[in-house]
Amino acid sequence: MSDRPTMTTSAGAPVPDNQNSLTAGPRGGIMLQDYQLIEKLAHQNRERIPERVVHAKGWGAYGTLTITGDISRYTKAKCLQPGAVTPMLARFSTVAGEQGAADHERDVRGFALKFYTEEGNWDLVGNNTPVFFVRDPYKFPDFIHTQKRHPKTNLRSATAMWDFWSLSPESLHQVTILMSDRGLPQTPMHMNGYGSHTFSFWNDAGERFWVKFHFKTQQGHKHYTNEEGEAIIGKTREGYQEALFGTIDKGEFPRWTVQVQIMPELDADKTPYNPFDLTKVWPHSDYPPIEIGVMELNRNAENYFAEIENAAFSPSNIVPGIAYSPDKMLQARVFSYADAHRHRLGTHYENIPVNQPRCPVHHYHRDGQMNTYGGIRTGNPDAYYEPNSFNGPVENKTAQEPPLRISGDMSRFDHREGNDDYGQPRALFNLFDDGQKARLFSNIAAAMGGVPGEIVERQLAHFKQVHPDYEAGVRAALEATHGYKADTISADKPQAAE
Ligand code: NDP
Ligand code: HEM
């Protein structure tokens, strides 16, 4: 008798044979009563869950957030008080590719963080960029359609991307970052993370502050050129997983310095830009970053599917002392993620261990898929509605954020009216040295292969408004890469930039 454990069915009964199906005679057929064979095949058919509709390819690890600074006058959040150490999970990702996509593709990287605080889970679901392509969530599904496959060809479409971008000048800032060196980081450890949106802090005195979060890599920024990225993909499609998993496995723990920018509540009426516009940063000179701590990743998951694929990050997860802002994109995300999780993972997705808060949970949600916690989470089976006389959990007013002053007529306001889409991309362009500019131009030209001239010209006109050198540089790169000539374009028959 071996000292290895006995293999069982999922119902716990010993399995007598896991090599040979149950058959009538050695040649078959197979008996319908071979339950364990049917069970194995049925389970295999259900091994995949829907991949994330965006950010499907990802890499994750656990770690800690340690607070070293003192921002207690801005927020009462316990996890942000001096000396607090909070366990956390990070998942990095690309946006557009499917679950099997190659890691080293030029794309924005997701930077999703879940902090298991004693007051509940706080999720910061950011990117490696401080801004985004659109500022109204009405346009998010349209934008994502341009990043995914064309319905007829089933190919990614450069035409769709540049058509949408050239018709949406608010995308210029993010497009410039995406096409710059930072659009292809070498590994997840060699990039910054940004909460991107404006969030809010509130303190015990009921004062509100607007806040932006930054995670600055301590490993330094490292990027690949398109050519280097292509050479790596030729050898491995899993370069990020290898790098992140391997680094932590070796005991080399990547770290990020955590910073916040803080804006007093009433300043939001005074800034020349809308501080709740996700296509804008707050210039450091106006709101200097304040260092508050360090994030370290130091433990790999034991099971990728259970812990990383099943992870459900949501901007709706906040804790007392941290709150949302009027950013329209953030408000739509507060709805969208939990909805996605209920579809992708099931009704009680927060009951999956990786998503479970590390503090007591008491609520009145009832039955449904994956309710494994025995009915209701109130501590008393008679307390299954609220209010009740049976010691069920009750609300706690100290978790209520201060009132927010809002005003205005209800309407569909044109988000482009009076909005400068060119100034901040210009500030970024002016930061680039000659080498960075040359790579920006050639990356854009490479990404424009096959795009009709009409669309190219529309986009070049936007680049020109950012800086004449930007337009001239991309135009020259288009000529060098694709033999592109503007004077051959007719409105009837657009010439492809190839
Ligand atoms: P600063 O000079 O104070 O800050 C410049 C910032 O640009 C730094 O945080 C730097 O990041 C970052 N940066 C450098 N190269 C790139 C790149 N290729 N892609 C993206 N970011 C890069 O200027 P401002 O605060 O006035 O901002 C100027 C411009 O810098 C903005 O328009 C924006 O495009 C960009 N930026 C600004 C940020 C902000 O929060 N203010 C954050 C990130 C970018 P690092 O310190 O890591 O080198
Ligand atoms: C993933 C919606 C904008 C960062 C997702 C998912 C949805 C979604 C449905 C899949 C969630 C899942 O299945 O687990 C939206 C909508 C947006 C928006 C509706 C705008 C209105 C943004 C922005 C950022 C962002 C602005 C960054 C600043 C991410 C990240 C993930 C993600 C990092 C992957 C999370 C993970 O690792 O599991 N988004 N998104 N998204 N989104 Fe967004």
Coordinates of C-alpha atoms and ligand atoms in Angstrom, one line a residue:
M1 CA 0.0 0.0 0.0
S2 CA 1.5 3.4 -1.0
D3 CA 1.6 6.2 1.5
R4 CA 0.3 8.6 -1.2
P5 CA -3.3 9.8 -0.6
T6 CA -6.1 7.9 -2.3
M7 CA -7.5 9.7 -5.4
T8 CA -11.2 10.3 -5.0
T9 CA -14.2 11.5 -7.0
S10 CA -15.2 15.0 -6.3
A11 CA -17.8 13.4 -4.1
G12 CA -15.0 11.9 -2.0
A13 CA -15.3 8.2 -3.0
P14 CA -12.1 6.3 -3.9
V15 CA -11.3 6.0 -7.6
P16 CA -10.4 2.4 -8.4
D17 CA -8.8 3.0 -11.8
N18 CA -7.8 6.3 -13.5
Q19 CA -6.1 4.7 -16.5
N20 CA -8.8 2.4 -18.2
S21 CA -12.3 3.3 -19.1
L22 CA -15.1 0.9 -18.2
T23 CA -15.9 -1.2 -21.3
A24 CA -17.9 -4.3 -22.4
G25 CA -14.9 -6.5 -23.2
P26 CA -11.4 -5.3 -23.9
R27 CA -12.4 -3.7 -27.3
G28 CA -15.4 -1.8 -26.0
G29 CA -17.9 0.0 -26.2
I30 CA -17.8 2.2 -23.2
M31 CA -20.4 1.9 -20.5
L32 CA -22.6 4.9 -19.8
Q33 CA -22.2 4.1 -16.1
D34 CA -18.5 5.1 -16.2
Y35 CA -19.4 8.1 -14.2
Q36 CA -15.8 9.2 -13.6
L37 CA -15.0 9.2 -17.3
I38 CA -18.1 11.4 -18.0
E39 CA -17.2 13.6 -15.0
K40 CA -13.6 14.2 -16.4
L41 CA -14.9 15.1 -19.8
A42 CA -17.6 17.3 -18.5
H43 CA -15.2 19.1 -16.2
Q44 CA -12.8 19.7 -19.1
N45 CA -15.6 21.3 -21.1
R46 CA -16.1 23.8 -18.4
E47 CA -12.4 24.7 -17.6
R48 CA -12.5 28.0 -19.4
I49 CA -14.4 31.0 -18.1
P50 CA -15.0 34.0 -20.3
E51 CA -11.8 36.0 -20.6
R52 CA -11.9 39.6 -19.5
V53 CA -13.5 41.7 -22.3
V54 CA -10.5 43.9 -22.1
H55 CA -7.1 43.3 -20.4
A56 CA -7.4 39.6 -21.0
K57 CA -3.7 38.8 -20.9
G58 CA -2.2 39.5 -17.5
W59 CA 0.5 38.7 -14.9
G60 CA 0.0 39.0 -11.2
A61 CA 1.7 38.7 -7.8
Y62 CA 1.1 39.4 -4.1
G63 CA 2.9 42.0 -2.0
T64 CA 2.5 44.7 0.6
L65 CA 1.8 48.4 0.8
T66 CA 3.8 50.1 3.5
I67 CA 3.0 53.7 4.5
T68 CA 6.0 55.8 5.5
G69 CA 4.7 59.3 5.0
D70 CA 2.0 61.1 7.0
I71 CA -1.2 62.2 5.1
S72 CA -3.5 61.7 8.1
R73 CA -4.7 65.3 7.8
Y74 CA -6.2 64.4 4.3
T75 CA -7.6 60.9 4.9
K76 CA -8.9 58.8 7.7
A77 CA -8.3 55.6 5.7
K78 CA -6.6 53.2 8.1
C79 CA -4.4 51.6 5.4
L80 CA -2.9 55.1 4.6
Q81 CA -1.9 56.0 8.2
P82 CA 1.8 56.2 9.0
G83 CA 3.3 52.8 9.6
A84 CA 0.4 50.8 8.1
V85 CA 1.3 47.6 6.2
T86 CA -1.4 46.2 4.0
P87 CA -1.3 42.9 2.1
M88 CA -2.2 43.3 -1.6
L89 CA -2.5 41.7 -5.0
A90 CA -1.3 43.3 -8.3
R91 CA -2.3 42.3 -11.8
F92 CA -0.6 43.8 -14.8
S93 CA -2.0 43.3 -18.3
T94 CA -2.2 44.5 -21.9
V95 CA -5.5 46.0 -23.0
A96 CA -6.3 44.7 -26.5
G97 CA -4.9 41.3 -26.9
E98 CA -6.7 38.1 -26.1
Q99 CA -5.6 35.7 -23.3
G100 CA -3.0 34.1 -25.5
A101 CA -1.6 37.4 -26.9
A102 CA 2.1 37.9 -26.9
D103 CA 3.3 40.0 -23.9
H104 CA 5.7 42.3 -25.8
E105 CA 3.2 44.1 -27.9
R106 CA 3.0 47.9 -28.0
D107 CA -0.1 48.6 -25.8
V108 CA -1.1 50.4 -22.7
R109 CA -0.5 48.2 -19.6
G110 CA -3.0 47.7 -16.9
F111 CA -1.8 48.2 -13.3
A112 CA -4.6 46.8 -11.1
L113 CA -4.1 46.7 -7.3
K114 CA -6.2 45.2 -4.6
F115 CA -5.4 46.2 -1.0
Y116 CA -6.9 43.8 1.6
T117 CA -7.4 46.5 4.3
E118 CA -9.0 46.0 7.7
E119 CA -11.9 48.2 6.5
G120 CA -12.6 46.2 3.4
N121 CA -10.9 45.8 0.0
W122 CA -9.6 49.0 -1.7
D123 CA -8.9 48.5 -5.4
L124 CA -7.0 50.9 -7.6
V125 CA -7.5 49.7 -11.2
G126 CA -5.1 51.9 -13.1
N127 CA -2.8 51.9 -16.0
N128 CA 0.9 52.6 -16.7
T129 CA -0.2 55.9 -18.1
P130 CA -1.6 58.9 -16.2
V131 CA -4.3 59.6 -18.8
F132 CA -6.7 57.8 -21.1
F133 CA -8.0 57.9 -24.8
V134 CA -11.5 59.2 -24.1
R135 CA -13.1 61.3 -21.4
D136 CA -16.7 60.3 -21.7
P137 CA -17.6 56.7 -20.9
Y138 CA -20.2 56.8 -23.7
K139 CA -17.3 56.4 -26.0
F140 CA -15.5 53.5 -24.2
P141 CA -17.2 50.6 -26.0
D142 CA -16.7 52.3 -29.4
F143 CA -13.0 52.9 -28.6
I144 CA -12.5 49.3 -27.5
H145 CA -14.2 48.0 -30.7
T146 CA -11.4 49.8 -32.6
Q147 CA -8.8 47.9 -30.6
K148 CA -10.3 44.5 -31.1
R149 CA -10.8 42.5 -34.3
H150 CA -12.6 43.7 -37.4
P151 CA -16.0 41.9 -37.7
K152 CA -15.3 40.8 -41.3
T153 CA -11.6 40.2 -41.6
N154 CA -11.2 39.1 -37.9
L155 CA -7.9 41.1 -38.0
R156 CA -6.9 44.1 -35.9
S157 CA -7.5 47.2 -38.0
A158 CA -5.1 50.2 -38.0
T159 CA -7.7 52.0 -40.1
A160 CA -10.3 51.7 -37.3
M161 CA -7.9 52.8 -34.7
W162 CA -6.7 55.9 -36.5
D163 CA -10.1 56.7 -37.8
F164 CA -11.5 56.8 -34.3
W165 CA -8.4 58.6 -32.8
S166 CA -8.4 61.2 -35.6
L167 CA -12.1 61.9 -34.9
S168 CA -11.4 62.1 -31.2
P169 CA -8.7 64.7 -30.5
E170 CA -8.9 64.1 -26.7
S171 CA -7.0 60.8 -27.5
L172 CA -3.9 62.7 -28.5
H173 CA -2.3 62.7 -25.1
Q174 CA -2.6 59.0 -24.5
V175 CA -1.7 58.2 -28.2
T176 CA 1.5 60.2 -27.8
I177 CA 2.4 58.2 -24.6
L178 CA 1.5 54.9 -26.3
M179 CA 3.6 55.6 -29.3
S180 CA 6.5 56.9 -27.1
D181 CA 9.1 54.7 -25.5
R182 CA 6.8 54.0 -22.6
G183 CA 4.4 52.1 -24.9
L184 CA 6.5 49.0 -24.8
P185 CA 8.0 48.4 -21.3
Q186 CA 10.5 45.6 -21.0
T187 CA 8.7 44.0 -18.0
P188 CA 5.9 44.9 -15.6
M189 CA 8.7 45.9 -13.1
H190 CA 10.1 48.6 -15.4
M191 CA 7.0 50.8 -15.6
N192 CA 5.1 53.3 -13.4
G193 CA 1.5 52.8 -12.4
Y194 CA -1.1 55.5 -12.1
G195 CA -4.5 55.6 -10.5
S196 CA -5.1 57.9 -13.5
H197 CA -8.5 59.2 -12.3
T198 CA -9.0 61.9 -9.7
F199 CA -10.2 60.3 -6.5
S200 CA -11.0 62.0 -3.2
F201 CA -9.7 61.8 0.3
W202 CA -11.8 62.8 3.3
N203 CA -10.9 63.2 6.9
D204 CA -12.6 62.9 10.3
A205 CA -13.3 66.7 10.2
G206 CA -15.4 66.1 7.1
E207 CA -13.0 67.9 4.7
R208 CA -12.6 66.6 1.2
F209 CA -9.4 66.8 -1.0
W210 CA -9.0 65.6 -4.6
V211 CA -6.2 63.1 -5.1
K212 CA -4.2 61.4 -7.8
F213 CA -2.1 58.2 -7.1
H214 CA 1.3 57.5 -8.6
F215 CA 3.5 54.4 -8.3
K216 CA 7.0 55.1 -9.5
T217 CA 9.1 52.1 -10.4
Q218 CA 12.3 51.7 -8.3
Q219 CA 13.7 49.4 -11.0
G220 CA 14.0 52.3 -13.5
H221 CA 12.1 52.7 -16.7
K222 CA 13.3 50.2 -19.4
H223 CA 11.7 49.9 -22.8
Y224 CA 12.1 48.0 -26.0
T225 CA 11.9 49.3 -29.5
N226 CA 9.4 47.8 -31.9
E227 CA 12.2 45.7 -33.5
E228 CA 13.4 44.4 -30.1
G229 CA 9.9 43.6 -29.1
E230 CA 9.3 41.7 -32.3
A231 CA 12.5 39.7 -31.8
I232 CA 11.5 38.7 -28.3
I233 CA 8.0 37.6 -29.5
G234 CA 9.7 35.4 -32.0
K235 CA 11.3 33.6 -29.1
T236 CA 8.7 33.8 -26.4
R237 CA 5.2 35.1 -26.2
E238 CA 5.3 35.0 -22.4
G239 CA 8.1 37.4 -21.6
Y240 CA 6.3 39.3 -18.9
Q241 CA 5.1 36.2 -17.1
E242 CA 8.6 34.8 -17.2
A243 CA 10.1 38.0 -15.9
L244 CA 7.7 38.8 -13.1
F245 CA 7.3 35.2 -11.9
G246 CA 11.0 34.5 -12.3
T247 CA 12.1 37.7 -10.4
I248 CA 9.9 37.0 -7.4
D249 CA 10.8 33.3 -7.5
K250 CA 14.5 34.3 -7.2
G251 CA 13.7 36.5 -4.2
E252 CA 14.3 39.8 -6.0
F253 CA 11.3 41.8 -5.0
P254 CA 10.3 44.7 -7.3
R255 CA 9.2 47.9 -5.6
W256 CA 7.4 51.1 -6.4
T257 CA 7.5 54.4 -4.6
V258 CA 4.0 55.5 -3.8
Q259 CA 3.1 59.2 -4.3
V260 CA 0.0 61.3 -4.2
Q261 CA -0.9 64.7 -5.6
I262 CA -3.4 66.5 -3.4
M263 CA -5.8 69.3 -4.5
P264 CA -7.9 71.2 -2.0
E265 CA -11.6 70.7 -2.8
L266 CA -12.3 74.3 -4.0
D267 CA -9.3 74.5 -6.2
A268 CA -11.2 72.4 -8.7
D269 CA -13.2 75.5 -9.7
K270 CA -10.0 77.4 -10.4
T271 CA -7.6 75.2 -12.4
P272 CA -7.4 76.2 -16.1
Y273 CA -8.2 72.5 -17.0
N274 CA -10.9 70.3 -15.7
P275 CA -9.2 68.3 -12.9
F276 CA -11.8 65.5 -13.4
D277 CA -10.9 65.1 -17.1
L278 CA -9.1 61.7 -17.5
T279 CA -7.3 63.0 -20.6
K280 CA -5.4 65.5 -18.4
V281 CA -2.7 65.3 -15.8
W282 CA -2.2 67.7 -12.9
P283 CA 1.1 69.4 -13.7
H284 CA 3.6 68.5 -11.0
S285 CA 4.5 72.2 -10.6
D286 CA 0.9 73.0 -9.6
Y287 CA 0.4 69.9 -7.3
P288 CA 3.8 68.4 -6.3
P289 CA 3.8 64.7 -5.7
I290 CA 4.1 63.8 -2.0
E291 CA 5.9 60.5 -1.2
I292 CA 3.8 58.3 1.1
G293 CA 5.2 54.9 1.0
V294 CA 6.4 51.8 -0.9
M295 CA 4.7 48.9 -2.7
E296 CA 6.6 45.7 -2.9
L297 CA 5.7 42.5 -4.7
N298 CA 7.1 39.4 -3.0
R299 CA 5.0 36.3 -3.5
N300 CA 3.9 34.4 -6.6
A301 CA 0.4 32.8 -6.8
E302 CA 0.3 29.1 -6.2
N303 CA -2.4 28.6 -8.9
Y304 CA -2.6 31.1 -11.7
F305 CA -6.3 30.4 -12.5
A306 CA -7.6 30.4 -9.0
E307 CA -5.7 33.6 -7.9
I308 CA -5.0 35.7 -11.0
E309 CA -7.6 34.7 -13.5
N310 CA -10.3 34.7 -10.8
A311 CA -9.2 38.1 -9.4
A312 CA -11.9 40.7 -9.7
F313 CA -10.6 44.2 -9.4
S314 CA -13.1 47.1 -9.3
P315 CA -12.8 50.9 -9.0
S316 CA -16.1 50.6 -6.9
N317 CA -14.1 49.1 -4.1
I318 CA -13.2 52.0 -1.8
V319 CA -12.8 52.3 2.0
P320 CA -13.7 55.1 4.5
G321 CA -11.4 58.0 3.8
I322 CA -11.2 57.3 0.1
A323 CA -14.0 58.2 -2.4
Y324 CA -14.8 58.8 -6.0
S325 CA -14.9 62.1 -7.8
P326 CA -17.1 63.6 -10.5
D327 CA -14.9 62.1 -13.2
K328 CA -17.5 60.7 -15.7
M329 CA -15.2 57.8 -16.7
L330 CA -14.7 56.8 -13.1
Q331 CA -18.4 56.9 -12.4
A332 CA -19.1 54.5 -15.3
R333 CA -16.4 52.2 -14.2
V334 CA -17.9 52.1 -10.7
F335 CA -20.9 50.3 -12.4
S336 CA -19.1 48.4 -15.1
Y337 CA -16.6 46.2 -13.2
A338 CA -18.9 44.6 -10.7
D339 CA -21.3 43.9 -13.6
A340 CA -18.4 42.3 -15.6
H341 CA -17.5 40.2 -12.6
R342 CA -21.0 38.9 -12.1
H343 CA -21.0 37.8 -15.8
R344 CA -17.4 36.5 -15.9
L345 CA -17.1 34.9 -12.5
G346 CA -20.6 34.5 -11.1
T347 CA -23.0 36.3 -8.7
H348 CA -21.0 35.8 -5.5
Y349 CA -17.5 36.4 -7.1
E350 CA -16.4 38.1 -3.9
N351 CA -16.6 34.7 -2.2
I352 CA -13.7 33.4 -4.3
P353 CA -10.7 33.3 -1.9
V354 CA -8.6 35.8 -3.8
N355 CA -11.4 38.3 -3.8
Q356 CA -12.5 37.8 -0.2
P357 CA -11.9 40.7 2.2
R358 CA -9.6 40.0 5.0
C359 CA -12.0 41.6 7.5
P360 CA -15.4 40.4 8.7
V361 CA -18.1 40.7 6.0
H362 CA -21.8 41.1 7.0
H363 CA -24.4 41.8 4.3
Y364 CA -28.0 40.8 3.4
H365 CA -27.4 39.5 -0.2
R366 CA -29.0 36.1 -0.5
D367 CA -28.9 33.1 -2.8
G368 CA -27.5 32.6 -6.3
Q369 CA -24.5 31.1 -8.0
M370 CA -21.5 30.4 -5.8
N371 CA -23.2 31.1 -2.4
T372 CA -21.1 28.9 -0.4
Y373 CA -21.2 30.8 2.9
G374 CA -24.4 29.3 4.1
G375 CA -27.2 31.6 3.1
I376 CA -26.7 35.1 4.5
R377 CA -23.9 36.9 6.1
T378 CA -25.6 38.4 9.0
G379 CA -24.6 36.1 11.8
N380 CA -28.2 35.1 12.6
P381 CA -30.6 33.2 10.3
D382 CA -33.6 35.2 11.6
A383 CA -31.8 38.4 10.5
Y384 CA -32.3 38.0 6.8
Y385 CA -33.9 41.4 6.1
E386 CA -33.1 44.9 7.4
P387 CA -34.2 46.6 9.7
N388 CA -34.7 43.7 12.0
S389 CA -35.0 42.9 15.8
F390 CA -32.6 40.0 15.7
N391 CA -29.2 41.6 16.1
G392 CA -28.5 41.7 12.3
P393 CA -25.7 44.0 11.1
V394 CA -26.5 47.8 10.9
E395 CA -25.1 50.7 9.0
N396 CA -22.3 52.8 10.4
K397 CA -22.6 56.5 9.7
T398 CA -18.8 57.1 10.3
A399 CA -18.3 55.5 6.8
Q400 CA -20.4 58.2 5.1
E401 CA -18.3 60.6 3.0
P402 CA -19.0 64.4 3.4
P403 CA -21.7 65.9 1.2
L404 CA -20.5 66.9 -2.2
R405 CA -21.7 70.3 -3.6
I406 CA -23.0 69.8 -7.2
S407 CA -25.0 72.1 -9.4
G408 CA -26.0 72.6 -13.1
D409 CA -28.7 71.8 -15.6
M410 CA -29.2 68.3 -16.8
S411 CA -28.1 68.0 -20.4
R412 CA -25.6 66.2 -22.7
F413 CA -22.8 68.7 -22.6
D414 CA -20.3 68.7 -25.4
H415 CA -17.1 67.5 -23.7
R416 CA -14.9 69.0 -26.4
E417 CA -16.3 72.6 -26.0
G418 CA -13.7 74.9 -24.5
N419 CA -11.3 72.0 -23.9
D420 CA -7.7 72.2 -24.9
D421 CA -6.7 68.8 -26.3
Y422 CA -3.3 70.0 -27.5
G423 CA -1.5 71.8 -24.6
Q424 CA -0.7 68.8 -22.4
P425 CA 0.5 66.5 -25.3
R426 CA 2.7 69.5 -26.3
A427 CA 4.2 69.6 -22.8
L428 CA 5.0 65.9 -23.1
F429 CA 6.4 66.3 -26.7
N430 CA 8.6 69.1 -25.4
L431 CA 10.0 66.7 -22.7
F432 CA 11.3 64.2 -25.3
D433 CA 14.9 64.4 -26.6
D434 CA 15.7 64.0 -30.3
G435 CA 16.0 60.2 -30.0
Q436 CA 12.7 59.9 -28.2
K437 CA 11.0 62.1 -30.8
A438 CA 12.5 60.1 -33.7
R439 CA 11.2 56.8 -32.1
L440 CA 7.8 58.4 -31.6
F441 CA 7.6 59.4 -35.3
S442 CA 8.7 55.9 -36.5
N443 CA 6.4 54.1 -34.1
I444 CA 3.4 56.1 -35.3
A445 CA 4.4 55.6 -39.0
A446 CA 4.7 51.8 -38.4
A447 CA 1.3 51.7 -36.7
M448 CA -0.3 53.6 -39.6
G449 CA 0.4 50.9 -42.3
G450 CA -2.6 50.5 -44.5
V451 CA -4.5 53.5 -43.2
P452 CA -6.3 55.6 -45.9
G453 CA -4.6 58.9 -46.6
E454 CA -7.7 60.9 -45.7
I455 CA -7.5 59.5 -42.2
V456 CA -3.7 60.0 -42.0
E457 CA -4.1 63.6 -43.0
R458 CA -6.8 64.2 -40.4
Q459 CA -4.5 62.8 -37.7
L460 CA -1.5 64.8 -39.0
A461 CA -3.5 68.0 -38.7
H462 CA -3.9 67.1 -35.0
F463 CA -0.2 66.5 -34.6
K464 CA 0.5 69.8 -36.2
Q465 CA -1.7 71.6 -33.6
V466 CA 0.4 69.9 -30.9
H467 CA 3.7 71.0 -32.5
P468 CA 4.7 71.6 -36.2
D469 CA 7.7 69.4 -35.6
Y470 CA 5.4 66.5 -34.5
E471 CA 3.5 66.6 -37.8
A472 CA 6.6 67.1 -39.9
G473 CA 8.4 64.2 -38.1
V474 CA 5.5 61.7 -38.6
R475 CA 5.0 62.8 -42.2
A476 CA 8.7 62.2 -42.9
A477 CA 8.6 58.8 -41.2
L478 CA 5.5 57.9 -43.2
E479 CA 7.3 58.8 -46.4
A480 CA 10.4 56.8 -45.3
T481 CA 8.4 53.7 -44.1
H482 CA 5.5 53.6 -46.6
G483 CA 6.5 55.9 -49.5
Y484 CA 3.5 58.0 -48.4
K485 CA 2.8 61.2 -50.3
A486 CA 0.1 63.6 -49.3
D487 CA -0.3 65.2 -52.8
T488 CA -1.5 61.9 -54.2
I489 CA -4.5 61.7 -52.0
S490 CA -8.0 62.4 -53.4
A491 CA -11.1 62.5 -51.2
D492 CA -12.8 60.0 -53.6
K493 CA -10.1 57.4 -53.5
P494 CA -8.0 57.6 -50.3
Q495 CA -4.5 56.3 -50.7
A496 CA -3.3 53.7 -48.1
A497 CA -0.2 54.7 -46.1
E498 CA 1.7 51.7 -47.2
Ligands
NDP1 P1 7.1 67.3 -15.2 O1 8.3 67.6 -16.0 O2 7.0 67.7 -13.8 O3 6.7 65.7 -15.2 C1 7.0 65.0 -16.4 C2 6.5 63.6 -16.2 O4 6.7 63.0 -17.4 C3 7.4 62.8 -15.2 O5 6.5 62.2 -14.3 C4 8.0 61.7 -16.1 O6 7.9 60.5 -15.4 C5 7.0 61.7 -17.2 N1 7.5 61.2 -18.5 C6 8.7 61.3 -19.0 N2 8.8 60.6 -20.2 C7 7.5 60.2 -20.5 C8 6.9 59.4 -21.5 N3 7.6 59.0 -22.6 N4 5.6 59.1 -21.4 C9 4.9 59.5 -20.3 N5 5.4 60.2 -19.3 C10 6.7 60.5 -19.4 O7 5.9 67.9 -16.1 P2 4.3 68.1 -15.9 O8 3.8 67.6 -14.6 O9 4.0 69.5 -16.2 O10 3.8 67.2 -17.0 C11 4.3 67.4 -18.4 C12 3.8 66.2 -19.1 O11 4.4 65.1 -18.6 C13 2.3 66.0 -19.1 O12 1.6 66.7 -20.1 C14 2.2 64.5 -19.2 O13 2.1 64.2 -20.6 C15 3.5 64.0 -18.7 N6 3.3 63.3 -17.4 C16 2.9 64.1 -16.3 C17 2.5 63.5 -15.1 C18 1.9 64.2 -14.0 O14 1.3 63.6 -13.2 N7 2.0 65.6 -14.0 C19 2.7 62.0 -15.0 C20 3.3 61.4 -16.1 C21 3.5 62.0 -17.3 P3 9.1 59.9 -14.5 O15 9.2 60.9 -13.3 O16 8.7 58.6 -14.1 O17 10.3 59.9 -15.4
HEM2 C1 -10.6 45.7 -17.1 C2 -14.4 48.4 -18.3 C3 -11.6 52.3 -18.4 C4 -8.1 49.8 -16.4 C5 -11.8 46.1 -17.5 C6 -13.0 45.2 -17.6 C7 -14.0 45.9 -17.9 C8 -13.6 47.3 -18.0 C9 -15.5 45.5 -18.1 C10 -12.9 43.7 -17.4 C11 -13.1 43.4 -15.9 C12 -13.1 41.9 -15.6 O1 -13.6 41.1 -16.3 O2 -12.5 41.6 -14.5 C13 -14.0 49.7 -18.4 C14 -14.9 50.8 -18.7 C15 -14.1 51.9 -18.8 C16 -12.7 51.5 -18.5 C17 -16.4 50.7 -19.0 C18 -14.4 53.4 -19.1 C19 -15.6 53.8 -19.0 C20 -10.4 52.0 -17.8 C21 -9.4 53.0 -17.4 C22 -8.4 52.2 -16.9 C23 -8.8 50.8 -16.9 C24 -9.6 54.5 -17.6 C25 -7.2 52.7 -16.2 C26 -7.0 53.9 -15.8 C27 -8.4 48.5 -16.5 C28 -7.6 47.4 -16.0 C29 -8.3 46.2 -16.2 C30 -9.6 46.6 -16.8 C31 -6.2 47.5 -15.4 C32 -7.8 44.8 -15.8 C33 -8.1 44.5 -14.4 C34 -7.5 43.2 -14.0 O3 -6.3 43.1 -14.0 O4 -8.3 42.3 -13.7 N1 -12.2 47.4 -17.8 N2 -12.7 50.1 -18.3 N3 -10.0 50.7 -17.5 N4 -9.6 48.0 -16.9 FE1 -11.1 49.0 -17.6

